[in-house]
PDB file of C-alpha atoms in Angstrom:
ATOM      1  CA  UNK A   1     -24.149  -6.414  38.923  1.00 35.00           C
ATOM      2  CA  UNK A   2     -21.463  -4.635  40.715  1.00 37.00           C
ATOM      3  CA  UNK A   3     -18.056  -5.046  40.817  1.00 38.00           C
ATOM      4  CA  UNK A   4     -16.798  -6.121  44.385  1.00 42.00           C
ATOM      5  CA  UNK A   5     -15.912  -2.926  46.885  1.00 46.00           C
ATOM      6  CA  UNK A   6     -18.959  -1.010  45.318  1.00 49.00           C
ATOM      7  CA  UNK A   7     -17.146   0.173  42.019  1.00 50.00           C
ATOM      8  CA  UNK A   8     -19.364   0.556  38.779  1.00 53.00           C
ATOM      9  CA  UNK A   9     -20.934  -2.278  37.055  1.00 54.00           C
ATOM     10  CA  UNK A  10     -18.362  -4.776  35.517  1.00 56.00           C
ATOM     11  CA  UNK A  11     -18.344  -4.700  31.530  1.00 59.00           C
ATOM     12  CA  UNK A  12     -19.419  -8.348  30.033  1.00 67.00           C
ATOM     13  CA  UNK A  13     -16.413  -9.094  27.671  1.00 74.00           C
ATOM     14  CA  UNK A  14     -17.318  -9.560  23.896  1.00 86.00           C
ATOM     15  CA  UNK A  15     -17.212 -12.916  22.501  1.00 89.00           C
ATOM     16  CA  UNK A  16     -13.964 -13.929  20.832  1.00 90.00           C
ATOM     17  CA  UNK A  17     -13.582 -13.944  17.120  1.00 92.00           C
ATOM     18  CA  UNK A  18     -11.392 -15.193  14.681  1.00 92.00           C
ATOM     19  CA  UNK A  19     -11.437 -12.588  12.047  1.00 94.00           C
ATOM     20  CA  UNK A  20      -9.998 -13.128   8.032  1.00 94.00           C
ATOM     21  CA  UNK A  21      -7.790 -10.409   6.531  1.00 95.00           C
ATOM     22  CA  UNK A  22      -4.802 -10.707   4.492  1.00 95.00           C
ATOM     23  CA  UNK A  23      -1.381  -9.518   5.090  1.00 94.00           C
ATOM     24  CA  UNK A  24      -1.399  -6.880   1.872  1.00 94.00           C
ATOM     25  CA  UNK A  25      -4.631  -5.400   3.986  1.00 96.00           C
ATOM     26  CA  UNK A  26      -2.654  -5.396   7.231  1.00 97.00           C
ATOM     27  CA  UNK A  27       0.163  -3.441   6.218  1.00 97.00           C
ATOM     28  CA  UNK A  28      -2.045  -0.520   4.319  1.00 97.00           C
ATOM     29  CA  UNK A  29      -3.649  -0.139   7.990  1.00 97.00           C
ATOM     30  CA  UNK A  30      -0.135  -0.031   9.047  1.00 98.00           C
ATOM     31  CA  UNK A  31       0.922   2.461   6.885  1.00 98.00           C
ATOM     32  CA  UNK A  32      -2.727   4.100   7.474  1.00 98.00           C
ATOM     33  CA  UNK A  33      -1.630   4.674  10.815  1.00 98.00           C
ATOM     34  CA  UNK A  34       1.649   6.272   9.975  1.00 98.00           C
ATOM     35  CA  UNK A  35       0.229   8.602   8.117  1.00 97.00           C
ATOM     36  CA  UNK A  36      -2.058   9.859  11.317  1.00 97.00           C
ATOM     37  CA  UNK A  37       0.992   9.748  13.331  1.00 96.00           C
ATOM     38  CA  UNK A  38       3.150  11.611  11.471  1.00 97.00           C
ATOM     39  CA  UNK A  39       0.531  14.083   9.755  1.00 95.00           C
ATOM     40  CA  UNK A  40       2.135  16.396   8.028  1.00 93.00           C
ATOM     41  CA  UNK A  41       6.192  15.522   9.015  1.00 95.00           C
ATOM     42  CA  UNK A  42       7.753  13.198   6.607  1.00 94.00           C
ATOM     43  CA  UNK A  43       8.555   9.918   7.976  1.00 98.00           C
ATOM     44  CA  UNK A  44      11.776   8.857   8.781  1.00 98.00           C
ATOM     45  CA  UNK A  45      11.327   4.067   8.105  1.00 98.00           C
ATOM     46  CA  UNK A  46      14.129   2.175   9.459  1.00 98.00           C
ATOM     47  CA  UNK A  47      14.026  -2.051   7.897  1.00 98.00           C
ATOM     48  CA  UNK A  48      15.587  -4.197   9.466  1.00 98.00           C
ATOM     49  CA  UNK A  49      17.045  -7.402   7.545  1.00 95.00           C
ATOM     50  CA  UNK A  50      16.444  -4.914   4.010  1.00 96.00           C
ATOM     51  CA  UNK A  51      18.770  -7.319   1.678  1.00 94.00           C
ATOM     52  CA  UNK A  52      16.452  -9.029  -0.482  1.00 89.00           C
ATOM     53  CA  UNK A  53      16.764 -12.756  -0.192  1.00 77.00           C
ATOM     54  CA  UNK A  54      16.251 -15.132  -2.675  1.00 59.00           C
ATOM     55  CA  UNK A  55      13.780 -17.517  -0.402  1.00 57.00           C
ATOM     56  CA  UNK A  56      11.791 -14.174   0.786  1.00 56.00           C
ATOM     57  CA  UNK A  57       9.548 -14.269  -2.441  1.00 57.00           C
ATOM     58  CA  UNK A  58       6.620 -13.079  -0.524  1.00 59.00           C
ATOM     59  CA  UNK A  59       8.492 -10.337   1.164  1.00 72.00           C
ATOM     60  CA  UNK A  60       7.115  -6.826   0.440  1.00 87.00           C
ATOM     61  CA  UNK A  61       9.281  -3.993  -0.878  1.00 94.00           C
ATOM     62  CA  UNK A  62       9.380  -1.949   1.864  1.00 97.00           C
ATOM     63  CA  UNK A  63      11.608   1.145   0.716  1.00 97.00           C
ATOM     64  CA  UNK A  64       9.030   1.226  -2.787  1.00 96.00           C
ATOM     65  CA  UNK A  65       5.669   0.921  -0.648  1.00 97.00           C
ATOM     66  CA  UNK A  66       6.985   4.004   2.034  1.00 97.00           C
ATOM     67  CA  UNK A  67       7.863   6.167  -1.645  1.00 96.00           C
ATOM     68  CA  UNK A  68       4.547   5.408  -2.542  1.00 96.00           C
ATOM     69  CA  UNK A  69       2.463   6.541   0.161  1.00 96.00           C
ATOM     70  CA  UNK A  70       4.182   9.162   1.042  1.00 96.00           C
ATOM     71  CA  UNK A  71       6.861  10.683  -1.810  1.00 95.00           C
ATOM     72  CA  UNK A  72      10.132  11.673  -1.893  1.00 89.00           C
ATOM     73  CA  UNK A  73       9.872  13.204   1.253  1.00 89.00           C
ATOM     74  CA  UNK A  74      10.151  10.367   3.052  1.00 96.00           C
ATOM     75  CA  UNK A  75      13.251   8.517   4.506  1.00 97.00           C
ATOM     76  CA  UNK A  76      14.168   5.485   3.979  1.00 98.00           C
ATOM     77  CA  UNK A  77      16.816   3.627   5.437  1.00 98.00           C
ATOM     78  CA  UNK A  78      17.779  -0.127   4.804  1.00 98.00           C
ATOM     79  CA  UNK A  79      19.770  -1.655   7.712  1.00 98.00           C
ATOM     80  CA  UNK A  80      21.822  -5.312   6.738  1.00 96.00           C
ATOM     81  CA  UNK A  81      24.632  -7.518   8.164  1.00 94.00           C
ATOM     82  CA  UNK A  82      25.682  -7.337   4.589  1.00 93.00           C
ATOM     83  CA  UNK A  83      26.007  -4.832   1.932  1.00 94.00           C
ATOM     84  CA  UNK A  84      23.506  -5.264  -1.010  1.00 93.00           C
ATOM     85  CA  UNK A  85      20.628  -4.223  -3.110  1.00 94.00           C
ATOM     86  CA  UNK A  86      18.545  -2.311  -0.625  1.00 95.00           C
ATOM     87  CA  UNK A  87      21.201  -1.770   1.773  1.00 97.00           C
ATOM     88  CA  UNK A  88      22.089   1.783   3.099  1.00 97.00           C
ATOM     89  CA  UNK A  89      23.700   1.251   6.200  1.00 98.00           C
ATOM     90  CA  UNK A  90      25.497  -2.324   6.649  1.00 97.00           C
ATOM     91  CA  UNK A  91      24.959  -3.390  11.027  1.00 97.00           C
ATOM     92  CA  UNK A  92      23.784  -5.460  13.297  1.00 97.00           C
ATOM     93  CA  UNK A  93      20.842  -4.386  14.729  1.00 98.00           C
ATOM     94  CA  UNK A  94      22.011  -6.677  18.031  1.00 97.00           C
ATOM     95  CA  UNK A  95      25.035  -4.194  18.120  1.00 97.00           C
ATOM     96  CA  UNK A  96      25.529  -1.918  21.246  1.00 97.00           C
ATOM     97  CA  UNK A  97      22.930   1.041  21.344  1.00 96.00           C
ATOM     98  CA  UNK A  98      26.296   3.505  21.051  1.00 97.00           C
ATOM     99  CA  UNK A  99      27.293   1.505  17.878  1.00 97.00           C
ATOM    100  CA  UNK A 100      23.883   1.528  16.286  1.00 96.00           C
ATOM    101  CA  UNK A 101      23.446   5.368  17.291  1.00 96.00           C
ATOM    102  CA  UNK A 102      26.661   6.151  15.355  1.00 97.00           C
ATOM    103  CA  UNK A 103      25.467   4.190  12.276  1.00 97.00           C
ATOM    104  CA  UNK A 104      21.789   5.276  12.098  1.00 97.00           C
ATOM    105  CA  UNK A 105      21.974   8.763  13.455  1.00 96.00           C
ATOM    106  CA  UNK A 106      20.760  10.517  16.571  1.00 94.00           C
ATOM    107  CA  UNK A 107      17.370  11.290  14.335  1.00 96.00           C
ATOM    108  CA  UNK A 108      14.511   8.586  15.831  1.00 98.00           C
ATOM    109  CA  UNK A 109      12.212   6.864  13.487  1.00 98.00           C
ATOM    110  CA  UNK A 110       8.555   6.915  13.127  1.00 98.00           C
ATOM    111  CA  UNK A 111       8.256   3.284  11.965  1.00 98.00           C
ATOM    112  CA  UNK A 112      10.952   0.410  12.465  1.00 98.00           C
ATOM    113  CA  UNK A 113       9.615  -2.732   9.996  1.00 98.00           C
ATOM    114  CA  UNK A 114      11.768  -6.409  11.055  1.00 98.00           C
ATOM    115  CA  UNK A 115       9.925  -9.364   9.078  1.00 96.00           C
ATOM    116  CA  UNK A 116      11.507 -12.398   9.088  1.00 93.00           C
ATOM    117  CA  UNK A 117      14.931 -11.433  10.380  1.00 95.00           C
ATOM    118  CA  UNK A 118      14.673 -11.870  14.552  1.00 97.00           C
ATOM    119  CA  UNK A 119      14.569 -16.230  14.079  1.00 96.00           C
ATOM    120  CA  UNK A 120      18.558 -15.392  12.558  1.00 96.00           C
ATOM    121  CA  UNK A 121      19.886 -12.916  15.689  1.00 96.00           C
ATOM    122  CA  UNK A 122      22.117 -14.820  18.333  1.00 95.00           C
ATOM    123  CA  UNK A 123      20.071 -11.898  20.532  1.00 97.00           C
ATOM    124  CA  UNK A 124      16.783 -11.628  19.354  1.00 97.00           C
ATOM    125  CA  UNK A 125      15.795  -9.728  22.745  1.00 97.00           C
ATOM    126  CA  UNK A 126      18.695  -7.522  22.293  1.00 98.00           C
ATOM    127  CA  UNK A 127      17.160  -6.741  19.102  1.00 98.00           C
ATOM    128  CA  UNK A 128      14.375  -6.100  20.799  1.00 98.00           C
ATOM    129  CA  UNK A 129      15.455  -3.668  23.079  1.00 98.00           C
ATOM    130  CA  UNK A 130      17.399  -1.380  19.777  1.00 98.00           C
ATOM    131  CA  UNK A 131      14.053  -1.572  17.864  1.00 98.00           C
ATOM    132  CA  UNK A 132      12.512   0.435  20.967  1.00 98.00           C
ATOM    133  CA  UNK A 133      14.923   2.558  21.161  1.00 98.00           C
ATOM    134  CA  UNK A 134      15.551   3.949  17.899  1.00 98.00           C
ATOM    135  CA  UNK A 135      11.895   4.559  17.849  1.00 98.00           C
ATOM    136  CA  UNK A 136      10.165   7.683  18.925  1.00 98.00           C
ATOM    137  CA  UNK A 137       7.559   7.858  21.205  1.00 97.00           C
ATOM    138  CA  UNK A 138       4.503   6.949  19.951  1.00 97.00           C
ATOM    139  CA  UNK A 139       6.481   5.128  16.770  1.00 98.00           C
ATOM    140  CA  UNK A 140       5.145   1.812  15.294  1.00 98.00           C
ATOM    141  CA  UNK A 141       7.092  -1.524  15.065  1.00 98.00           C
ATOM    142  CA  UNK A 142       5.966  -4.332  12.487  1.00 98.00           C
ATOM    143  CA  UNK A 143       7.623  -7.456  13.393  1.00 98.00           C
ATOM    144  CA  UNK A 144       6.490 -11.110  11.931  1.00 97.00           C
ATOM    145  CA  UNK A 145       8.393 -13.700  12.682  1.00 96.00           C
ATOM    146  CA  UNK A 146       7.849 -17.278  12.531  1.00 92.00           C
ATOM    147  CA  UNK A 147       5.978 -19.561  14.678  1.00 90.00           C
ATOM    148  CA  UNK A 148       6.542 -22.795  12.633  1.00 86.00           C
ATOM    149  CA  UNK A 149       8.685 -22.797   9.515  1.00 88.00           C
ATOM    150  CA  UNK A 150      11.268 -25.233   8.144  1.00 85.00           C
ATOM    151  CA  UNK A 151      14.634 -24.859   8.643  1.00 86.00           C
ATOM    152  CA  UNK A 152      16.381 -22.223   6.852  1.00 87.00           C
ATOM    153  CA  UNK A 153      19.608 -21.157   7.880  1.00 88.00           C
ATOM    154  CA  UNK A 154      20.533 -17.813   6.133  1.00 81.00           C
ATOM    155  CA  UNK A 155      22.688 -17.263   7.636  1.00 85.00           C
ATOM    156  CA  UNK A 156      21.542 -19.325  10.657  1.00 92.00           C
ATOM    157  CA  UNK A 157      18.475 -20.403  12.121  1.00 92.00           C
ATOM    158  CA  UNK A 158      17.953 -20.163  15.963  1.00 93.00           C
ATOM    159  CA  UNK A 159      14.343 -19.202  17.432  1.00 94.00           C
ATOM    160  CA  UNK A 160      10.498 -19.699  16.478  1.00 94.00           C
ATOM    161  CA  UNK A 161       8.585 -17.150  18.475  1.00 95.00           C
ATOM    162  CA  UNK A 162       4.709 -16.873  19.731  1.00 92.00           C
ATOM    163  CA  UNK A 163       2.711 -13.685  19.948  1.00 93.00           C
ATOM    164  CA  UNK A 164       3.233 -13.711  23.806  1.00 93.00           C
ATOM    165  CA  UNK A 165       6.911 -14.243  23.381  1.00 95.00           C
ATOM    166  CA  UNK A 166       7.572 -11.425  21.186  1.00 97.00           C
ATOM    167  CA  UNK A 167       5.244  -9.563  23.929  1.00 96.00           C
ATOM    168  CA  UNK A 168       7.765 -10.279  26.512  1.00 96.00           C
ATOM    169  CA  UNK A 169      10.557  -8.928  24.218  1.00 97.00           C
ATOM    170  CA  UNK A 170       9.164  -5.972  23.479  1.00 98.00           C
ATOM    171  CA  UNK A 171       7.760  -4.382  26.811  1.00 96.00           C
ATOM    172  CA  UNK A 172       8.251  -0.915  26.164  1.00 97.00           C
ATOM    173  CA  UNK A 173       5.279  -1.734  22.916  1.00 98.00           C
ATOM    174  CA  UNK A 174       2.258  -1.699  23.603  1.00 97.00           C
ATOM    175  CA  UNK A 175       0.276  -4.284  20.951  1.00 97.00           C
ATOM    176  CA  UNK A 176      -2.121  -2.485  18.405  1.00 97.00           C
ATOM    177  CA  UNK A 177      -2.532  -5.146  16.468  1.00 96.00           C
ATOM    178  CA  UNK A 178      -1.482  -9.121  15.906  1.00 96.00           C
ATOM    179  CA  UNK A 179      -2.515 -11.828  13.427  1.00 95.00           C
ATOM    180  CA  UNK A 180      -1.190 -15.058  12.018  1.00 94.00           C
ATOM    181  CA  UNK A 181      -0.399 -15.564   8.384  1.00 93.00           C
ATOM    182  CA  UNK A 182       0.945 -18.278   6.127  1.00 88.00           C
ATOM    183  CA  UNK A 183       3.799 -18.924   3.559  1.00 73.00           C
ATOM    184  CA  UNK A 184       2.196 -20.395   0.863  1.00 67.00           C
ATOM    185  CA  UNK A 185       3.982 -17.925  -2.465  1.00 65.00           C
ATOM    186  CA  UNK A 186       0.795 -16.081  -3.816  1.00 69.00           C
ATOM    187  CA  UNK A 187      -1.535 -16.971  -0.700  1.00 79.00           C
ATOM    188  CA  UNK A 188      -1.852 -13.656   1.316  1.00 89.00           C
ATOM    189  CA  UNK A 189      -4.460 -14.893   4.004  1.00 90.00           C
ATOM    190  CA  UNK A 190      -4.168 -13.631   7.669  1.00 93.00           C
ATOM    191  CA  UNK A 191      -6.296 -14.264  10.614  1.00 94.00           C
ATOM    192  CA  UNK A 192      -6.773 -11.887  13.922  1.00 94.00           C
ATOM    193  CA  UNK A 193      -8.297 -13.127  17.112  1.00 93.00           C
ATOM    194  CA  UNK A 194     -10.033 -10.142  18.637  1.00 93.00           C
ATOM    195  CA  UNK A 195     -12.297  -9.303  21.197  1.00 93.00           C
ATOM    196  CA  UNK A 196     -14.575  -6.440  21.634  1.00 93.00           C
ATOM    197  CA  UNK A 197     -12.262  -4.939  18.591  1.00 91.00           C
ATOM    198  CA  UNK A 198      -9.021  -4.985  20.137  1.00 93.00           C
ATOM    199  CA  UNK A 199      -6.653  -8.539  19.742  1.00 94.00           C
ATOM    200  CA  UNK A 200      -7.414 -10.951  22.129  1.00 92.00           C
ATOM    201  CA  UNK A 201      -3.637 -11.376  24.089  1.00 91.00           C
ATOM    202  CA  UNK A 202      -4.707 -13.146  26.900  1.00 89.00           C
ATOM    203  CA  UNK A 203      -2.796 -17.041  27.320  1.00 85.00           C
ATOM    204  CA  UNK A 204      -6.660 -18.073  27.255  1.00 80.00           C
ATOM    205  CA  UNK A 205      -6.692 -17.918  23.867  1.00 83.00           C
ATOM    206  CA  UNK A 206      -3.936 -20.158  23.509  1.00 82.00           C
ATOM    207  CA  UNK A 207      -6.702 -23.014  23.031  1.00 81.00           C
ATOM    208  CA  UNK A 208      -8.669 -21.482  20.447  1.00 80.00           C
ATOM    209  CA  UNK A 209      -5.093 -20.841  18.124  1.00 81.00           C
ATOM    210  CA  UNK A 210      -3.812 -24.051  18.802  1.00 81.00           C
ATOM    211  CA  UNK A 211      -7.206 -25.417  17.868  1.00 82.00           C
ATOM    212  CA  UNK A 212      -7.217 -23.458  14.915  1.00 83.00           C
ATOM    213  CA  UNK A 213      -3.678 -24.325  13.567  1.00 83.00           C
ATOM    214  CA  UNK A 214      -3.242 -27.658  14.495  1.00 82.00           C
ATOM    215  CA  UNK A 215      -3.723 -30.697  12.785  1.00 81.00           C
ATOM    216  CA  UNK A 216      -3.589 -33.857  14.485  1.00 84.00           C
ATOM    217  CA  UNK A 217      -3.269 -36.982  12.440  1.00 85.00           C
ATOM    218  CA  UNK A 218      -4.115 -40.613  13.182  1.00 85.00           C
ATOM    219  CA  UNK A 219      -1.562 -43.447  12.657  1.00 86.00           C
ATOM    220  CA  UNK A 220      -2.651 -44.601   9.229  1.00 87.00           C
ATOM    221  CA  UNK A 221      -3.135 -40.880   7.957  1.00 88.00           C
ATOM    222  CA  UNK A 222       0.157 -40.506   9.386  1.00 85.00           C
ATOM    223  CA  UNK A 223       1.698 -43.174   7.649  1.00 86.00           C
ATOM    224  CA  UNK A 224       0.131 -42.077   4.188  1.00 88.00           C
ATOM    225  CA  UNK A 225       1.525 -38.541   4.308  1.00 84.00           C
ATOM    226  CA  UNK A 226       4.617 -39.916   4.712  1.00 85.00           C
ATOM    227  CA  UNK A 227       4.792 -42.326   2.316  1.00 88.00           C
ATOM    228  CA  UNK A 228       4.147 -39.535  -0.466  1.00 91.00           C
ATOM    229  CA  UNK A 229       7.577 -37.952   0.579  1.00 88.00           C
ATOM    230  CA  UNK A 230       9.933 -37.688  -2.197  1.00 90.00           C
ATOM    231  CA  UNK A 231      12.512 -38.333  -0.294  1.00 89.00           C
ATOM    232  CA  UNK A 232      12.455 -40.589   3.442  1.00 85.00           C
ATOM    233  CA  UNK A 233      10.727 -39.439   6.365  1.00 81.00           C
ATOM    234  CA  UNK A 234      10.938 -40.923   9.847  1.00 80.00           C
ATOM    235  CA  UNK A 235       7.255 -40.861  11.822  1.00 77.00           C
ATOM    236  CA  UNK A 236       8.575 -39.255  14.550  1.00 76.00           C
ATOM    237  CA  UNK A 237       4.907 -37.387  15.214  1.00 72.00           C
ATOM    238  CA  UNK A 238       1.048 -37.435  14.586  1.00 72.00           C
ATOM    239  CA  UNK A 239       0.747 -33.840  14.665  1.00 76.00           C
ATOM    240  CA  UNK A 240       1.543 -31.105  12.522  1.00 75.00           C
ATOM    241  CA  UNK A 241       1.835 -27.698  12.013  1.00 76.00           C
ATOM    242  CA  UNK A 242       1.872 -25.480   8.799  1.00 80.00           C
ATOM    243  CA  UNK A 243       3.842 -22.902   8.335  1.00 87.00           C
ATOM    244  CA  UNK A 244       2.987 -20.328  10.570  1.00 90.00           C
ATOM    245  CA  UNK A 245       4.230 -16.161  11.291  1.00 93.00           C
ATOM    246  CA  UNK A 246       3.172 -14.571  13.865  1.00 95.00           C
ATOM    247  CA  UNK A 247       2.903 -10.832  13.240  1.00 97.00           C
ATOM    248  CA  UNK A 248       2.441  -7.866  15.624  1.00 97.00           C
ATOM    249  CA  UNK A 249       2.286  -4.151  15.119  1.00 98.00           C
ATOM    250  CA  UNK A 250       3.880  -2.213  18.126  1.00 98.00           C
ATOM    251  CA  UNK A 251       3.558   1.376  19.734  1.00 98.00           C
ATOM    252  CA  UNK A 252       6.133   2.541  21.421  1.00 98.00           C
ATOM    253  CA  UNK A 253       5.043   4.245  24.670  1.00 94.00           C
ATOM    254  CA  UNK A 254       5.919   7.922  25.807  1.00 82.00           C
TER     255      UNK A 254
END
């Protein structure tokens, strides 16, 4: 069959998949790709959010997995509000791009990681917009953030994000890679929806994650759950969600 105004024959798109991984596998393809980007150069790895909190048990140590892979010669640098352990430069990465330039350096970076920090910005898309910035062309952005999570104010809590929301954020990305994960301490499972090897970011596949996430309960169920609460809940809702980050790996284009 061909496509309409005589062009060549249209491509049947691949079936979609839901594909298991876990988030330990997802960052050594991360880091994978860094090392084909930057070959021979040593990397210059900006985290945002680097102070080590005491609820982020799960959270990777960025600055010791970079040293690993690729030795002293690369650099590291730890961005917080706050001064701390794993702090080199203390900012806001919502600042002014003028102010950030002056605290990071003119020097761009080949890899910009923000997990869990863009939910606590009062301007998460002015975040955004620094993160692509301070990369290089061609640099890689690992953001996770959370699509459902309880409340957790440290030091506030504004914003739950979805895939295509952090897709409208960062516009000057284009998406490599995406998948969900959990929060469960010592449960590193992650899930990609792909098609024909690439992640599926069409809105169409909005059904198959909410079907996949999900869980609707009936009254009595309801009721049950609730009633095992150590402390009162109120049965505001049937349906539920667990906790849920949505994470996407970013290349900045030329």
């Amino acid at each position: 069959m061909k496509a309409a105004g005589g062009g060549a024959p249209s491509e049947p798109r691949g079936e979609l998949r839901v594909v298991g991984t876990s988030v330990g596998r997802e960052v050594e393809l991360l880091l994978d790709r860094l090392a084909g980007q930057v070959g021979r150069r040593a990397p210059r790895v900006l985290q945002v959010g680097s102070r080590p909190q005491l609820s982020d048990r799960n959270e990777r140590n960025w600055r010791n997995l970079i040293a690993q892979r690729f030795g002293k010669r690369a650099r590291f640098v730890g961005l917080d509000l706050l001064e701390g352990a794993n702090v080199d430069v203390m900012g806001d990465i919502c600042s002014s791009p003028r102010t950030l330039k002056t605290k990071l350096g003119e020097d761009p970076f080949d890899l910009v990681v923000c997990c869990h920090v863009l939910e606590h910005t009062r301007h998460p898309a002015r975040a955004a917009g620094n993160i692509e910035r301070v990369l290089r062309p061609g640099g890689l952005a690992y953001v996770a953030t959370p699509w459902s999570q309880a409340f957790h104010a440290t030091p506030d809590d504004y914003w739950r994000f979805s895939v295509r929301g952090l897709m409208l954020m960062f516009g000057r990305l284009e998406i490599v890679s995406s998948f969900y994960s959990g929060g469960d301490v010592g449960l590193d499972v992650a899930y990609r929806v792909m098609r024909d090897g690439r992640p599926e970011l069409d809105t169409r596949a909005g059904a198959v994650e909410q079907g996949l996430f999900q869980l609707v309960l009936d009254h009595e169920d309801n009721r049950a759950v609730l009633a095992r609460q150590a402390t009162e809940r109120l049965p505001v809702s049937r349906t539920y969600l667990p906790t849920l980050f949505v994470n996407i790996i970013g290349q900045r284009r030329a």
